[in-house]
Short mmCIF file of C-alpha atoms in Angstrom, two decimals:
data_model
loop_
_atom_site.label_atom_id
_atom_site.label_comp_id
_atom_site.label_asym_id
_atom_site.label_seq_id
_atom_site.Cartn_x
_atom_site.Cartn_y
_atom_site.Cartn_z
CA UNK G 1 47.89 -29.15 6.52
CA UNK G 2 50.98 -27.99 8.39
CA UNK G 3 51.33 -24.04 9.81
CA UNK G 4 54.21 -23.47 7.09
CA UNK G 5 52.12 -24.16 4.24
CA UNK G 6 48.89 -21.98 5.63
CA UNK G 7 50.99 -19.43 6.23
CA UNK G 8 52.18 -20.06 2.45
CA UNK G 9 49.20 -19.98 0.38
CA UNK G 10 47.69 -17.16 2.76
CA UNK G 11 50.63 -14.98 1.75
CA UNK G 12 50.62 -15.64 -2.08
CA UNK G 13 46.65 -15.41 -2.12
CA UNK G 14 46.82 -11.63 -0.40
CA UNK G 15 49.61 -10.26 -2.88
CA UNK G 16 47.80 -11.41 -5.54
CA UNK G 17 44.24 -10.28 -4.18
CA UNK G 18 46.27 -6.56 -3.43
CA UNK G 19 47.56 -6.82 -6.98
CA UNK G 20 44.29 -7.39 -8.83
CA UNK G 21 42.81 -4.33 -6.24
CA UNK G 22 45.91 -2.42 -7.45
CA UNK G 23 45.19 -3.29 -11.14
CA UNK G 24 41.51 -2.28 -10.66
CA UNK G 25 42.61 0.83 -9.61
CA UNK G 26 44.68 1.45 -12.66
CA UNK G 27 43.42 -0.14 -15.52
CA UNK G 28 39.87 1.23 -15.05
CA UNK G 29 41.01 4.66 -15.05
CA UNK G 30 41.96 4.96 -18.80
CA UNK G 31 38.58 3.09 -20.22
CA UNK G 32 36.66 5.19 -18.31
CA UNK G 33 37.53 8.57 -19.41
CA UNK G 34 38.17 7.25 -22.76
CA UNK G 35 34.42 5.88 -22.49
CA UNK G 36 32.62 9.14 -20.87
CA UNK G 37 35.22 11.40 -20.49
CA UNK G 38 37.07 13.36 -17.91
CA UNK G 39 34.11 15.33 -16.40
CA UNK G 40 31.84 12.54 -16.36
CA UNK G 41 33.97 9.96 -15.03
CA UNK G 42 34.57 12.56 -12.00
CA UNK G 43 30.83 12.77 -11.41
CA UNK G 44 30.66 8.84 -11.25
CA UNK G 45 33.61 9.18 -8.93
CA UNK G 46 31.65 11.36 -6.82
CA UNK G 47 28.52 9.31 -6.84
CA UNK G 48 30.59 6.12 -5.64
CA UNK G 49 31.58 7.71 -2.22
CA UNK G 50 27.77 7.23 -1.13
CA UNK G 51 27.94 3.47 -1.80
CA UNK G 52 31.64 3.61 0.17
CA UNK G 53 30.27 5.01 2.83
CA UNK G 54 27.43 2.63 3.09
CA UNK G 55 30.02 -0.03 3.55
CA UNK G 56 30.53 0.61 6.92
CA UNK G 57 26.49 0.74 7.91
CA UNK G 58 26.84 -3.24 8.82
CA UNK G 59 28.66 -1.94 11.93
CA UNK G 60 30.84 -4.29 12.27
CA UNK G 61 28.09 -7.13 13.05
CA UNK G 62 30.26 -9.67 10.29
CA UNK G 63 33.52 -9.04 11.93
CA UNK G 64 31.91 -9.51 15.80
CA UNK G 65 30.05 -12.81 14.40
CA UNK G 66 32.73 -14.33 11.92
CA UNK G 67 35.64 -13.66 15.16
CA UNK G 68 33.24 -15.38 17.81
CA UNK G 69 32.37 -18.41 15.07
CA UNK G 70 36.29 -19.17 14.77
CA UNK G 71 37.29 -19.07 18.44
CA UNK G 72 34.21 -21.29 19.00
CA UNK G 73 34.77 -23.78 16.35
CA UNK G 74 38.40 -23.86 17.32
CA UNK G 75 37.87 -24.63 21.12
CA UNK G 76 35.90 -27.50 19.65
CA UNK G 77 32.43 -25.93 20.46
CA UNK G 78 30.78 -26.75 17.40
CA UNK G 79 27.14 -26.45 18.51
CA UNK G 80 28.67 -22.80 20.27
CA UNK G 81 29.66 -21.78 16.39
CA UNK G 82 26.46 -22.96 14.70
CA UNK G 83 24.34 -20.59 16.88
CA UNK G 84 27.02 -17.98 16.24
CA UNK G 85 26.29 -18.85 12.85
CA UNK G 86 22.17 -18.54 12.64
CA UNK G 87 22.16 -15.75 14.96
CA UNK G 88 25.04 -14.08 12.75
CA UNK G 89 23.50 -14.74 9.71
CA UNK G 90 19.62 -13.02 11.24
CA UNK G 91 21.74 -9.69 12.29
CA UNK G 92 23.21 -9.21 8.90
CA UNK G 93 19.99 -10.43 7.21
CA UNK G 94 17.95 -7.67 9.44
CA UNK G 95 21.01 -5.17 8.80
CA UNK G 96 20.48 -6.03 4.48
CA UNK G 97 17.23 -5.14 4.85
CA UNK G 98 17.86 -2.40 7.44
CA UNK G 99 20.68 -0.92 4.38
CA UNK G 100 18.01 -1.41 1.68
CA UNK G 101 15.54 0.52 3.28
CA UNK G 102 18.16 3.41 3.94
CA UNK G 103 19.20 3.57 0.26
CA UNK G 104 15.61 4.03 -1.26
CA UNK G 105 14.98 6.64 1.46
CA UNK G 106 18.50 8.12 1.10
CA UNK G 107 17.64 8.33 -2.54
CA UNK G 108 14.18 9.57 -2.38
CA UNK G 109 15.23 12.35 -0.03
CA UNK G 110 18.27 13.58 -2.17
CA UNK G 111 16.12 13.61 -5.35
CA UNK G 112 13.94 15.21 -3.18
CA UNK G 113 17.01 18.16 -2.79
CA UNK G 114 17.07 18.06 -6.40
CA UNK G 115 21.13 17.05 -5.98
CA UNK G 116 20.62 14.83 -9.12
CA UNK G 117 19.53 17.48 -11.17
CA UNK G 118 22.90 19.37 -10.60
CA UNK G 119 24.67 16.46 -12.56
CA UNK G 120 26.31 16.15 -15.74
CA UNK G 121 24.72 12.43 -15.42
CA UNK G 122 21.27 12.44 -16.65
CA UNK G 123 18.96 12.27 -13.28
CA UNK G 124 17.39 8.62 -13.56
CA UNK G 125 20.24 7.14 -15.04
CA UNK G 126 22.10 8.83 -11.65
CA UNK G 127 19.75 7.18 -9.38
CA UNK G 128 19.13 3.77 -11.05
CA UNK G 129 23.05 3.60 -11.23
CA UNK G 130 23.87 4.01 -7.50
CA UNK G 131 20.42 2.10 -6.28
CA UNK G 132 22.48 -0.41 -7.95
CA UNK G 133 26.03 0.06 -6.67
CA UNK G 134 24.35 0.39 -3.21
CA UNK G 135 22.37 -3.07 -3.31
CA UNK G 136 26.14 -4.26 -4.58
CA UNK G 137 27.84 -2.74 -1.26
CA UNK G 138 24.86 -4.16 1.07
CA UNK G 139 25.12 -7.79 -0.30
CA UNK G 140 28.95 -7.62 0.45
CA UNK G 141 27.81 -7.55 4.33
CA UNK G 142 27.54 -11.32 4.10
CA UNK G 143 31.37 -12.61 2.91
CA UNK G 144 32.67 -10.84 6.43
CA UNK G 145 30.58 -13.74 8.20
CA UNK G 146 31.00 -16.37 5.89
CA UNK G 147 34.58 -15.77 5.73
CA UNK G 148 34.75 -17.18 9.10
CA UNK G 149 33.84 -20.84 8.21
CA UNK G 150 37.08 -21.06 5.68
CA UNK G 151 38.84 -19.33 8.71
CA UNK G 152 37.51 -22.26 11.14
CA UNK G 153 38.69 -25.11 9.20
CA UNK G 154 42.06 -23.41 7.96
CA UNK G 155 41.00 -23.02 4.68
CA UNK G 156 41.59 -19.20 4.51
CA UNK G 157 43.84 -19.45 1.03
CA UNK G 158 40.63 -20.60 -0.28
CA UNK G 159 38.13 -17.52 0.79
CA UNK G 160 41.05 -14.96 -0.54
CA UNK G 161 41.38 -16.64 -3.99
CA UNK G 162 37.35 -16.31 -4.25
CA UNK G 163 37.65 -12.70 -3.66
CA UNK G 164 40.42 -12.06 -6.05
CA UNK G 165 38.38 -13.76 -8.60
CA UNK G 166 35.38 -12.09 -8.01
CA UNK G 167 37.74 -8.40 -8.00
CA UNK G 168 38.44 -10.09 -11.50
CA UNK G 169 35.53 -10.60 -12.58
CA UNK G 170 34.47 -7.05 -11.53
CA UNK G 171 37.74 -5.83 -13.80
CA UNK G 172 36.65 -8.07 -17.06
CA UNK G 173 33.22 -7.04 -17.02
CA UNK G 174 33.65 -3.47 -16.13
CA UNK G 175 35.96 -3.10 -19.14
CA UNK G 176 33.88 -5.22 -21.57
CA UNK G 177 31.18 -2.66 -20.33
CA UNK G 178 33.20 0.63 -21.09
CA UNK G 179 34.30 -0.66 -24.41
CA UNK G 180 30.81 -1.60 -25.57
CA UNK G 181 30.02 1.89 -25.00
CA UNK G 182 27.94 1.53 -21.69
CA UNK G 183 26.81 4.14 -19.68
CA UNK G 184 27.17 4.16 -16.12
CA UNK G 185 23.54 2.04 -15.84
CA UNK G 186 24.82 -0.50 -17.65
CA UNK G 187 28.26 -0.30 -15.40
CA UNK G 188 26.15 -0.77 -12.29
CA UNK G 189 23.89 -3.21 -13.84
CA UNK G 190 27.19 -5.26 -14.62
CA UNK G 191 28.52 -5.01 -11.79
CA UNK G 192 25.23 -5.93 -9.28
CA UNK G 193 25.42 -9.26 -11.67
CA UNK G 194 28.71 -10.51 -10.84
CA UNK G 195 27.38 -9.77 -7.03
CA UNK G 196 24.56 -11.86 -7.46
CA UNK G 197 26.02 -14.41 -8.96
CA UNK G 198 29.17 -14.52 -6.55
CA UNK G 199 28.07 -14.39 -3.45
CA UNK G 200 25.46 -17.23 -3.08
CA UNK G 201 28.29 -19.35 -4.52
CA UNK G 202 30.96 -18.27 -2.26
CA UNK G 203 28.33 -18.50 0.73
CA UNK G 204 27.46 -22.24 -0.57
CA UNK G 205 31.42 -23.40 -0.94
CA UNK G 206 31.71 -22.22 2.69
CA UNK G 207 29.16 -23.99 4.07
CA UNK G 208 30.38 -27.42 1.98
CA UNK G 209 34.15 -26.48 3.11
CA UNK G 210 32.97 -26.92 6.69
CA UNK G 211 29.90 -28.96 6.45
CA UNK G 212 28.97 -27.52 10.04
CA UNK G 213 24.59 -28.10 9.31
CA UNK G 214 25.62 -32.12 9.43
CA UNK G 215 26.76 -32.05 12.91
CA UNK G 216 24.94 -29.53 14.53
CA UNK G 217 21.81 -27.48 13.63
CA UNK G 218 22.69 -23.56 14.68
CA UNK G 219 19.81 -22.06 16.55
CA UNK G 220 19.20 -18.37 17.06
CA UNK G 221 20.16 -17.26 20.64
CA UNK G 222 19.01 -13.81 21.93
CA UNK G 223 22.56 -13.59 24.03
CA UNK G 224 24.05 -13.49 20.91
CA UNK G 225 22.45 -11.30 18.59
CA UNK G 226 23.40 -9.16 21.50
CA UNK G 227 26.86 -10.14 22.07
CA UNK G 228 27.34 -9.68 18.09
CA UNK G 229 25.41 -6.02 18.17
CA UNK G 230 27.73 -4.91 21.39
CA UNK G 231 30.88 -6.21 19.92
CA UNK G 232 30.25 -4.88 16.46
CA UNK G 233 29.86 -1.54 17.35
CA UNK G 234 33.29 -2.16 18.72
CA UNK G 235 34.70 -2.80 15.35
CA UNK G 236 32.88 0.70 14.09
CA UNK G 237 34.89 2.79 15.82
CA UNK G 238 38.14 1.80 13.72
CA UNK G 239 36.94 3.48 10.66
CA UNK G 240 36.08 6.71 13.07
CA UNK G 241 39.62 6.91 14.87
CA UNK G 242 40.88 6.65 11.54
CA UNK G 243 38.53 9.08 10.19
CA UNK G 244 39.75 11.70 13.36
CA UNK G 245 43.71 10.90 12.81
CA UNK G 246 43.63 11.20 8.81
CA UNK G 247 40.95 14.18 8.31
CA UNK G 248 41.61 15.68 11.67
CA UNK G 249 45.28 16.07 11.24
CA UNK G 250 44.90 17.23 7.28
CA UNK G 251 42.57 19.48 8.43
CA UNK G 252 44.40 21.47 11.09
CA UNK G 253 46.81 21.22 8.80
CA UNK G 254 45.05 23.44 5.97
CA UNK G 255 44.23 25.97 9.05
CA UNK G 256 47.58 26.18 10.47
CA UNK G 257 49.89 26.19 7.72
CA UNK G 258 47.73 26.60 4.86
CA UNK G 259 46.46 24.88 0.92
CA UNK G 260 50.17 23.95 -0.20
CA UNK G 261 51.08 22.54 3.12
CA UNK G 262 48.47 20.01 3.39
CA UNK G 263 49.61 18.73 0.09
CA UNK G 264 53.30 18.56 1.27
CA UNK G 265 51.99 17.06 4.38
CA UNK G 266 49.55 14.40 2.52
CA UNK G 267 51.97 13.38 -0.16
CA UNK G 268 55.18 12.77 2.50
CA UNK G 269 52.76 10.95 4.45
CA UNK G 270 51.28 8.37 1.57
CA UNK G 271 54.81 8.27 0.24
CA UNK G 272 56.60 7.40 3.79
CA UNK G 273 53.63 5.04 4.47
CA UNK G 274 54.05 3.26 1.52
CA UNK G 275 56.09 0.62 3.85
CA UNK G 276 52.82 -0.07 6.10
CA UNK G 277 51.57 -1.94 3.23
CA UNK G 278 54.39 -4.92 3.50
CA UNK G 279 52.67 -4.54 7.39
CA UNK G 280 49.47 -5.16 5.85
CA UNK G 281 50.43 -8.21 3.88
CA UNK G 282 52.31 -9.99 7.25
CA UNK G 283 49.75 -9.52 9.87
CA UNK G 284 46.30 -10.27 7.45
CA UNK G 285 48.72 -13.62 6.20
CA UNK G 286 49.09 -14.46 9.73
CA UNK G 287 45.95 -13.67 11.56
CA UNK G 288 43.74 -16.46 10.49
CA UNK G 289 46.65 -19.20 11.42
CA UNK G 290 47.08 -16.97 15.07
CA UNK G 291 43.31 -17.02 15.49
CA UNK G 292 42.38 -20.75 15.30
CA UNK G 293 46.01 -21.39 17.73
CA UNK G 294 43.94 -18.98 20.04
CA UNK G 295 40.71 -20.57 19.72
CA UNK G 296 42.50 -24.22 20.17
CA UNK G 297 44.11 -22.95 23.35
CA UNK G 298 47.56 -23.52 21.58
CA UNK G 299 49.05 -20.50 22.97
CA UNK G 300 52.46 -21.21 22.44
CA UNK G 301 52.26 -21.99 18.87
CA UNK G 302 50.03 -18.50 19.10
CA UNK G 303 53.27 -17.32 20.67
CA UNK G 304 55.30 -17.60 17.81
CA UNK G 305 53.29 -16.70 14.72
CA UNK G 306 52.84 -13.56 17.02
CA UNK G 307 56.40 -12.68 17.70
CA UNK G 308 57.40 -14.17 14.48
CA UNK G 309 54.88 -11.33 12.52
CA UNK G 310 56.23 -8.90 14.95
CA UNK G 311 59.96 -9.25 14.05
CA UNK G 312 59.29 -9.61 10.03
CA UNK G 313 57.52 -6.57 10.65
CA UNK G 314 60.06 -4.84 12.31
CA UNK G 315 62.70 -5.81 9.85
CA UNK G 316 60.71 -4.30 6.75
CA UNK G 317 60.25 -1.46 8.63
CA UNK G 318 63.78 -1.45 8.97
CA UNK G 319 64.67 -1.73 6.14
CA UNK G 320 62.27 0.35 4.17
CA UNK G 321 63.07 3.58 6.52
CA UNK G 322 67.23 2.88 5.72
CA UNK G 323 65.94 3.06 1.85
CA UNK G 324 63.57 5.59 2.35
CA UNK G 325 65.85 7.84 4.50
CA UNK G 326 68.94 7.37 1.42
CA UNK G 327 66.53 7.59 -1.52
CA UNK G 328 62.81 8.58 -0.92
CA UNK G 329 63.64 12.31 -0.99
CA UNK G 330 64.64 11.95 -4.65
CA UNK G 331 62.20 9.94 -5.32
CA UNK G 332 59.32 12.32 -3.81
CA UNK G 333 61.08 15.09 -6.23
CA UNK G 334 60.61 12.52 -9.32
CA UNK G 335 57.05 11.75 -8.03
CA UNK G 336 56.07 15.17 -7.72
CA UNK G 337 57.65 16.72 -10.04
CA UNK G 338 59.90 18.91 -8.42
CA UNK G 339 56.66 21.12 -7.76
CA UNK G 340 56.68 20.81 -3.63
CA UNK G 341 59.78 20.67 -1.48
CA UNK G 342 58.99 18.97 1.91
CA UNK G 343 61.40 19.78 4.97
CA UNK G 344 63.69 17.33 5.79
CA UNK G 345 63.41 17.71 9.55
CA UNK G 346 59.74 16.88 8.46
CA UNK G 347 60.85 13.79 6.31
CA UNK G 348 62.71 12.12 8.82
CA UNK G 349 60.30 12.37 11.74
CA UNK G 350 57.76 10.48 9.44
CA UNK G 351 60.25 7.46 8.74
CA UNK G 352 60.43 7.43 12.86
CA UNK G 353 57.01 6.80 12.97
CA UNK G 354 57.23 4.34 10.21
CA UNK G 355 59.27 2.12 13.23
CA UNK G 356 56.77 2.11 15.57
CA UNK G 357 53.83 1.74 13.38
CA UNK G 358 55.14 -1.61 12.63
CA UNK G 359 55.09 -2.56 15.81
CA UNK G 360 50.98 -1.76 17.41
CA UNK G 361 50.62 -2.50 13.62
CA UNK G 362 51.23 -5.98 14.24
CA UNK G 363 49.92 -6.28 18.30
CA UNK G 364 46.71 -4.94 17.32
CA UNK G 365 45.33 -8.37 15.56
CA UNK G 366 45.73 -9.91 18.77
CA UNK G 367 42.50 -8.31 19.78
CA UNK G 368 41.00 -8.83 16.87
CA UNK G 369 41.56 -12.77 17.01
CA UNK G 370 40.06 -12.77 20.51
CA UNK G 371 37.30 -10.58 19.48
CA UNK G 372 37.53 -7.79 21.87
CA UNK G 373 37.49 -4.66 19.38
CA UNK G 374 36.78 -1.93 22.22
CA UNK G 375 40.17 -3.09 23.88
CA UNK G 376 41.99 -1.44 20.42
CA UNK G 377 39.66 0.67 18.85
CA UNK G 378 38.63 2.87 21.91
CA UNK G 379 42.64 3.12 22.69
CA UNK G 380 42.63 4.68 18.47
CA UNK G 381 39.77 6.87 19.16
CA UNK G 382 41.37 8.62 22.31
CA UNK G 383 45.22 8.59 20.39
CA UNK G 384 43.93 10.04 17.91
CA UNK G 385 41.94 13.06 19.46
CA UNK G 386 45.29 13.38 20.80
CA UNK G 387 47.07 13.17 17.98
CA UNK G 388 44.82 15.65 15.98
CA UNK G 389 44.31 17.80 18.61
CA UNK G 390 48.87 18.32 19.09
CA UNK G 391 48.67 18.89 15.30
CA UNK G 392 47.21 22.64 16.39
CA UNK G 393 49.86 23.92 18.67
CA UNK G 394 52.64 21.98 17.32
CA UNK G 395 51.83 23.11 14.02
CA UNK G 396 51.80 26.88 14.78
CA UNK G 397 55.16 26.31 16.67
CA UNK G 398 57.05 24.34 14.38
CA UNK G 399 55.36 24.31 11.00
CA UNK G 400 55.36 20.75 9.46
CA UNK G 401 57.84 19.51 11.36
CA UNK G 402 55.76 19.58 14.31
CA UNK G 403 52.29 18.41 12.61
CA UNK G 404 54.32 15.36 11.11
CA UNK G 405 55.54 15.17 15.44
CA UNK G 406 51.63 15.61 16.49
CA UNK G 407 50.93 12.81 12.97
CA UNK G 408 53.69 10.04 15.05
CA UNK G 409 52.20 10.81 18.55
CA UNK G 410 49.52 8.02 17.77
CA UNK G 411 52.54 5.61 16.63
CA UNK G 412 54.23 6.57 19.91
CA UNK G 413 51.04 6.37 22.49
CA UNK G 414 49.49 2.57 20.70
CA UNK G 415 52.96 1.40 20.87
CA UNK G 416 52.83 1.75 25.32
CA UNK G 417 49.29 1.17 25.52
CA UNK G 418 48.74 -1.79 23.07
CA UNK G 419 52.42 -3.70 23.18
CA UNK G 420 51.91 -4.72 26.66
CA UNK G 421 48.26 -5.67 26.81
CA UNK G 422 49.18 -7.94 23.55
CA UNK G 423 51.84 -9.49 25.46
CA UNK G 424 49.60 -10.07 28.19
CA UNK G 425 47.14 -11.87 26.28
CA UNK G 426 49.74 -14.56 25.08
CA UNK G 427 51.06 -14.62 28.94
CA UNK G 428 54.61 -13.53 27.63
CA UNK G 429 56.61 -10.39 28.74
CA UNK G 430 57.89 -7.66 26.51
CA UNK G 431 61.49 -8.95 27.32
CA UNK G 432 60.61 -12.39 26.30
CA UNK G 433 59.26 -10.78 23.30
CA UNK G 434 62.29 -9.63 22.26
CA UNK G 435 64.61 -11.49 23.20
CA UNK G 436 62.41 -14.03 20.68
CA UNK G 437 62.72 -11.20 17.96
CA UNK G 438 66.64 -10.86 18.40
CA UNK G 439 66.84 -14.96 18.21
CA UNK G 440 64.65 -15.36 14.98
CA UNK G 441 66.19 -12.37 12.92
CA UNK G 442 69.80 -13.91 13.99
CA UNK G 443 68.69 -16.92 13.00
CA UNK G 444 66.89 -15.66 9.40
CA UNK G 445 70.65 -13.62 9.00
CA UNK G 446 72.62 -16.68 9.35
CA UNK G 447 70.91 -18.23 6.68
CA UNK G 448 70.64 -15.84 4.51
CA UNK G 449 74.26 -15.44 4.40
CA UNK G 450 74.85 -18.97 4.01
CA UNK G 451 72.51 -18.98 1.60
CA UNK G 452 75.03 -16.22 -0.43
CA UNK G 453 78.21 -18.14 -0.20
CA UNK G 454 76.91 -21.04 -1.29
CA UNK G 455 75.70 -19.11 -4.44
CA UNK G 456 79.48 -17.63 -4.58
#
């Protein structure tokens, strides 16, 4: 199947997977508090952040296995990528088990703090519910590593439309469940179902997509269980530089400047931001298609899915801050109400950092596809510290013009630290970069505009 048509059904299967995530999001809302009300849907939304956070406790293991599977399988090292494979599959087993263990003890020692008996949820219904959302979150470990084997054989469209349908399914029964009048057991209970059933089927359609067991039998390798440990704490640290850019800066926001700036600050932000999504979209529709060229060795091809990703990105990010910059004031007012009145000075430094977001937005998947987290995610960590620690001073100076400066220093710093070491990795120069960039968007303009006069 040709590059074009990956890239194709990749891109059509993430909007509509972001869609149905969107439409979760939304439709939910109104069946819940119609079905328990306002005050008890917010305790079931505070009950859900322990099962979030337990998403992250597989450290990364499925990521480090799934990226060293594809590189393996792609370099034609199939025996390499079956051990991946068994010795991928024993860490996430061990690290299912390990999460198990840690919910019935988490739970046990929070009942044992009597928190449960501070709900408006009745206690055992509280407990049974999230044992149950938990188990859900654990089993989800496994479609990070199995995802790899679509991945391998360039069948990526395929894993996405699984997941969208199994978001669906979540959506259909969760509703059916609220309009029978369920309680938030039979939510959970609902919702651990469509988890059983879906992942042994997803994990047994990846397994026939590939057919790997017929060719070679994976065997369990203690090199790497530890190269999939080492490298997968590597991918933990992304949700903890995040964690110290978002919180940090939000926080010295609320001691600098106060309660009603952090919610000019946070709303400008998700509103201005609202453009990284389109980022999203390019560089997850691209990565599995720039991974196997990497694996294969077919760096050039590599080449241009890379710079082609980086100049759509930069474009949209164009384009988005020019609309953004013209209308996204007025539309803040509508969105807000008229009720908080962010600085313009402010605005406009945001849409700045909008630019260069798109592009270590789009570098940092190289490291991904060549599975060497630390070389991104220690780079975050450090620009982030930095960031939230310039949020203090600049704050206190310049009000919320300079914590939205201090917010864009991480833009800034990735861009010169990860732009170059990208480059590097596809043996091309920054100038060579662009110079591609310049070539493909005058090439994409000149057929856009004959595509308008032939419509005239």
């Amino acid at each position: 199947m040709s590059l074009k048509n990956n890239l194709i059904k990749n891109g059509i299967g993430f909007t509509i997977q972001k869609g149905i995530r969107i439409l979760e999001q939304l439709l939910l809302v109104p069946f819940f508090i119609s079905a328990w009300g306002a005050d008890y849907y917010g305790e079931w939304i505070t009950l859900t952040i322990i099962p979030s956070i337990l998403a992250f406790s597989d450290l990364g293991f499925g990521s480090a296995a799934a990226n060293s599977f594809v590189l393996k399988y792609a370099s034609g090292d199939k025996q390499g990528a079956a051990n991946i494979g068994s010795s991928g599959f024993f860490v996430v087993t061990a690290t299912v088990i390990a999460g198990l263990l840690i919910t019935v003890l988490l739970l046990y020692g929070l009942n044992g703090f009597h928190v449960f008996d501070k709900l408006l949820i009745d206690k055992w219904d509280a407990i049974m519910a999230l044992f149950m959302m938990m188990i859900s979150k654990i089993l989800s470990f496994y479609q990070q590593l199995f995802e790899a084997y679509y991945r391998a054989v360039r069948r990526a469209a395929l894993s996405i439309n699984l997941m969208s349908v199994y978001s669906g399914l979540n959506i259909v029964v969760g509703v059916t469940v609220l309009v029978l009048g369920g309680d938030v057991v039979a939510f959970a209970a609902a919702n651990l179902v469509v988890s059983l059933m879906f992942y042994p089927v997803y994990i047994l359609i990846s397994r026939r997509v590939l057919s790997l067991e017929k060719e070679c039998k994976g065997q369990i390798h203690k090199e790497d269980m530890q190269m999939i440990a080492k490298k997968g704490f590597g991918y933990l640290l992304s949700p903890i530089w995040q964690s110290v850019y978002y919180q940090g800066t939000t926080f010295v926001v609320r001691l600098t400047l106060g309660p009603g700036a952090v919610a000019i600050f946070n709303t400008v932000r998700t509103l201005s931001r609202t453009v990284n999504q389109i980022f999203n979209l390019v560089s997850s529709t691209a990565f599995p298609e720039l991974q196997y060229e990497i694996g294969a060795k077919n760096m050039n091809m590599a080449k241009k899915i890379f710079n082609g990703t980086m100049g759509l990105n930069i474009l949209f990010a164009i384009v988005g801050c020019i609309f953004l910059y013209f209308f996204g004031l007025d539309f803040y007012e509508l969105w807000v109400k008229k009720v908080l009145s962010p600085p313009t000075a402010m605005w406009n430094v945001f849409l700045i950092g909008v630019l260069f977001n798109s592009i270590w937005w789009s570098a940092m998947y190289i490291f991904q596809a060549i599975n060497k987290p630390y070389e991104f995610t220690v780079a975050g960590v450090v620009c982030a510290i930095i960031s939230a620690g310039l949020c203090y001073p600049f704050s206190y100076v310049w009000g919320l013009q300079g914590a939205a400066l201090a917010y864009i220093t991480l833009d800034i710093l990735l861009v010169l630290y990860v732009l170059p070491r990208a480059c590097k990795v596809l043996d091309q120069s920054i100038k060579e970069l662009l110079m591609n960039i310049i070539k493909d968007m005058t090439i994409f303009i000149k057929m856009l505009s004959a595509k308008m006069k032939i419509r005239r």
